[in-house]
CSV table of C-alpha atoms in Angstrom, one decimal:
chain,number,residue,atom,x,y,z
I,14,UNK,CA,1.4,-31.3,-15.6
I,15,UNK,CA,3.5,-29.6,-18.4
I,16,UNK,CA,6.7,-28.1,-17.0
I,17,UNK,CA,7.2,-24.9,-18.1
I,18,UNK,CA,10.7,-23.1,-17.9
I,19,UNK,CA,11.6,-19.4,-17.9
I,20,UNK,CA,14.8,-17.3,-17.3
I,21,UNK,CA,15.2,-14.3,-14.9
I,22,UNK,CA,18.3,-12.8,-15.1
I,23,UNK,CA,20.3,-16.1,-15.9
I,24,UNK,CA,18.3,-18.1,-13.0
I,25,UNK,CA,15.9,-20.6,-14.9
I,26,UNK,CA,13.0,-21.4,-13.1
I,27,UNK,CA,10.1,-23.8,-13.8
I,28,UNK,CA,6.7,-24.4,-12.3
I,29,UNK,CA,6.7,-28.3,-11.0
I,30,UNK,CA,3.5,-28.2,-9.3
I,31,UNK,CA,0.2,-26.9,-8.0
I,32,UNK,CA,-1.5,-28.3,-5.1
I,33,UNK,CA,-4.9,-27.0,-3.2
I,34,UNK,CA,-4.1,-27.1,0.4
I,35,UNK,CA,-7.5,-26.0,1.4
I,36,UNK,CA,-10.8,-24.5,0.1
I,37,UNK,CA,-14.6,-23.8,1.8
I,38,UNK,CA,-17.2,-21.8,0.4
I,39,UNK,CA,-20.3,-20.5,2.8
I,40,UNK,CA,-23.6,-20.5,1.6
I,41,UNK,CA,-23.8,-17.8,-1.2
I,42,UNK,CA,-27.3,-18.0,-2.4
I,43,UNK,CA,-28.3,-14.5,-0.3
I,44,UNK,CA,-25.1,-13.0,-1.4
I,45,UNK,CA,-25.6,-10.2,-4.4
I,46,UNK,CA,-22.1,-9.0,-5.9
I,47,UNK,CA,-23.8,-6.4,-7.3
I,48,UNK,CA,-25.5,-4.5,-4.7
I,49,UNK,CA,-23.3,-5.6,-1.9
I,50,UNK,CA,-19.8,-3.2,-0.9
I,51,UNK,CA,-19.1,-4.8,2.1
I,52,UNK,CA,-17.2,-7.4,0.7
I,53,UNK,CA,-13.3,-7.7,1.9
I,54,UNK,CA,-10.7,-9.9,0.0
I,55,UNK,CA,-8.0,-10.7,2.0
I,56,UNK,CA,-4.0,-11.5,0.6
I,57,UNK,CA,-1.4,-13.8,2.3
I,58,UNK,CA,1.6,-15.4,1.1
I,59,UNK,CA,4.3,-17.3,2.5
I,60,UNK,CA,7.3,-19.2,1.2
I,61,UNK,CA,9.1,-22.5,2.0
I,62,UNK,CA,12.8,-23.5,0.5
I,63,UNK,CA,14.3,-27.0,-0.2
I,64,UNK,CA,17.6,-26.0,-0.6
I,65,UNK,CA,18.7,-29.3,-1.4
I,66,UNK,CA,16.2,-30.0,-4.0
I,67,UNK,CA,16.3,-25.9,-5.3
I,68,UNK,CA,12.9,-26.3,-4.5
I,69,UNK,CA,10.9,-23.0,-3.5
I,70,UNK,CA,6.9,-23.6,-2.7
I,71,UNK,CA,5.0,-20.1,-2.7
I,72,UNK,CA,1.5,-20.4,-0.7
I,73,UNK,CA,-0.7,-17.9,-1.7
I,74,UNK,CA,-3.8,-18.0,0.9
I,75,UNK,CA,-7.3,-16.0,-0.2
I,76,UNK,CA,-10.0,-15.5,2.4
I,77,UNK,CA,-13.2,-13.3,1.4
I,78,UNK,CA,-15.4,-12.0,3.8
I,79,UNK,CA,-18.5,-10.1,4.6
I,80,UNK,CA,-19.4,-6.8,6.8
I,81,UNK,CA,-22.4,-8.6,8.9
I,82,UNK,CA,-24.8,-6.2,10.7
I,83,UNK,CA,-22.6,-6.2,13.7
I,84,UNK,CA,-19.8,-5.0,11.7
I,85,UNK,CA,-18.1,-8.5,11.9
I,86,UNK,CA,-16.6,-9.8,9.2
I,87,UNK,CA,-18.1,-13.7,8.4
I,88,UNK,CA,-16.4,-15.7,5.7
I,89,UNK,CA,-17.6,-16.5,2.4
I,90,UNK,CA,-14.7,-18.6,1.1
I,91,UNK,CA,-11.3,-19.5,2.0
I,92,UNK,CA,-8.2,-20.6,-0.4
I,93,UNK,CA,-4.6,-21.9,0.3
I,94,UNK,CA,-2.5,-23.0,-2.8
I,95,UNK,CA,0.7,-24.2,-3.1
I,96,UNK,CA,2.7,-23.6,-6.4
I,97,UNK,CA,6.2,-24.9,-6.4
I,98,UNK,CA,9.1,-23.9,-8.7
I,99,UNK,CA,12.5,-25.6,-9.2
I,100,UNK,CA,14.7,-22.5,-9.0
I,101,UNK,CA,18.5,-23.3,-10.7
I,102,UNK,CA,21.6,-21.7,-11.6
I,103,UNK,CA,21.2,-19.4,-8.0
I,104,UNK,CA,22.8,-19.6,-4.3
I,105,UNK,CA,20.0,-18.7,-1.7
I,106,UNK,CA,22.3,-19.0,1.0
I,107,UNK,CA,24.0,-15.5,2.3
I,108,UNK,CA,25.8,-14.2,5.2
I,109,UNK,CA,25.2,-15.7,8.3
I,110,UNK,CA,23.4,-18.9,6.6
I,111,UNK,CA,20.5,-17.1,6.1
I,112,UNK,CA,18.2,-17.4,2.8
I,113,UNK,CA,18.4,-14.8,0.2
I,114,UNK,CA,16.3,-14.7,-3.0
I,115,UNK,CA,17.1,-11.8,-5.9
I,116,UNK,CA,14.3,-9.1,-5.7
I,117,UNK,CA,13.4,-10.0,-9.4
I,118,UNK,CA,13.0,-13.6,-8.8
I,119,UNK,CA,10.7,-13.5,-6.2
I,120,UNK,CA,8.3,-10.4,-7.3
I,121,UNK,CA,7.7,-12.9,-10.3
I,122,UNK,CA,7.3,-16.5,-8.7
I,123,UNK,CA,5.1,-14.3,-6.2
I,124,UNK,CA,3.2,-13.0,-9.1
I,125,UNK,CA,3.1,-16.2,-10.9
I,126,UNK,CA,1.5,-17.9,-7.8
I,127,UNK,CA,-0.7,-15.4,-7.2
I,128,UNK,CA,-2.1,-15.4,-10.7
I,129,UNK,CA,-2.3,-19.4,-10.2
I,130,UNK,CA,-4.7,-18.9,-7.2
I,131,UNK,CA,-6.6,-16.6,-9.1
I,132,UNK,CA,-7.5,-18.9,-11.7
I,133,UNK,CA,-8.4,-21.6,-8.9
I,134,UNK,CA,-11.0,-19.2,-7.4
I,135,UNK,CA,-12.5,-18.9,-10.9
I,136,UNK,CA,-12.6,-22.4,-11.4
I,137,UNK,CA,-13.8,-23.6,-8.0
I,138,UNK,CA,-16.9,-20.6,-8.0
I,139,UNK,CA,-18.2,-22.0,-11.1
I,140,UNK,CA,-22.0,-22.3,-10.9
I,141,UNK,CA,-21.7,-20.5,-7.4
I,142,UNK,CA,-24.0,-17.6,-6.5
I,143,UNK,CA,-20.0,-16.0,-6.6
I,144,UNK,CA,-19.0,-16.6,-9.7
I,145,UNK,CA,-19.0,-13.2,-11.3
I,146,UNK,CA,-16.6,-12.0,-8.8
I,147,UNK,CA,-13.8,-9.4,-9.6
I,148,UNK,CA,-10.9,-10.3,-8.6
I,149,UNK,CA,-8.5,-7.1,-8.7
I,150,UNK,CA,-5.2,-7.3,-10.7
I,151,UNK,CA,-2.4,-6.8,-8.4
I,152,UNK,CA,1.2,-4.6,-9.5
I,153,UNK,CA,3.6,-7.2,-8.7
I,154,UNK,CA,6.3,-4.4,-7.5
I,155,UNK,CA,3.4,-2.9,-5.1
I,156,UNK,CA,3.4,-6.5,-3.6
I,157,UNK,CA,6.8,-6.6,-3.2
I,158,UNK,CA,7.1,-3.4,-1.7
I,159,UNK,CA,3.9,-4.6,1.1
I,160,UNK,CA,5.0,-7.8,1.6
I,161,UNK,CA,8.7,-8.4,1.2
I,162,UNK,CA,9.9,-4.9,2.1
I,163,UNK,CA,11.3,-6.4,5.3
I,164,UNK,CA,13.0,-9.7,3.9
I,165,UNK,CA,16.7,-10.2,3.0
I,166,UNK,CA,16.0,-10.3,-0.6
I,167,UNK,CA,18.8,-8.1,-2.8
């Protein structure tokens, strides 16, 4: 895999790898994208530091889901992917030893691995009953500002 480097604010950062850490798809072939509204895409992410290596792995986990009769929510497919970046020229360790990561840095690696996963659900509902699914086109900042509002980023 091609390594890629960028710079954010003086802290280069380069994308080292991309791993699958799990994937299902349900059977599909009822399933019409077109007619159906009850269909729920759900967004987690979660991040894990090597410290010595500057070594930051953002995993960015998918599920879909559909509104059965019962008003339970039954899966359709599930994705969990890995992307790691080797993160230089910054200290992630603040007061009190805990991990700090600038707000800048992290609303693009978190962007960056979301836009990863989204190419894997592409890829991986190819020649699916699913494949023509929209998958919505997310304001980085309005991800920070959900997800990361409580951290200790600066």
């Amino acid at each position: 895999m091609a390594k890629t480097t960028k710079k954010s604010s003086s802290i280069d950062y380069s994308m080292v790898g991309i791993k699958i850490l799990k994937f299902s798809l349900s059977e599909t072939e009822k399933l019409d994208l077109k007619k159906d509204s009850s269909i729920t895409l759900g967004l987690g992410l979660s991040g894990d530091f090597d410290l010595e290596e500057n070594l930051l792995t953002i995993t960015t986990s998918v599920e879909i889901t559909k509104r059965n009769e019962d008003f339970e929510h039954d899966k359709i497919a599930e994705l969990k992917v890995g992307v790691r970046f080797m993160v230089e020229n910054v200290d992630f360790i603040g007061e009190e030893g805990k991990v700090l990561m600038p707000k800048d840095l992290l609303v693009r690696l978190t962007g960056i691995s979301i836009s990863t996963t989204r190419g894997v659900l592409f890829t991986k509902f190819q020649g699916t009953n699913v494949e023509g699914m929209v998958f919505p086109l997310i304001d980085d900042n309005i991800i920070y500002d959900n997800l990361f509002k409580n951290s200790e980023s600066e």
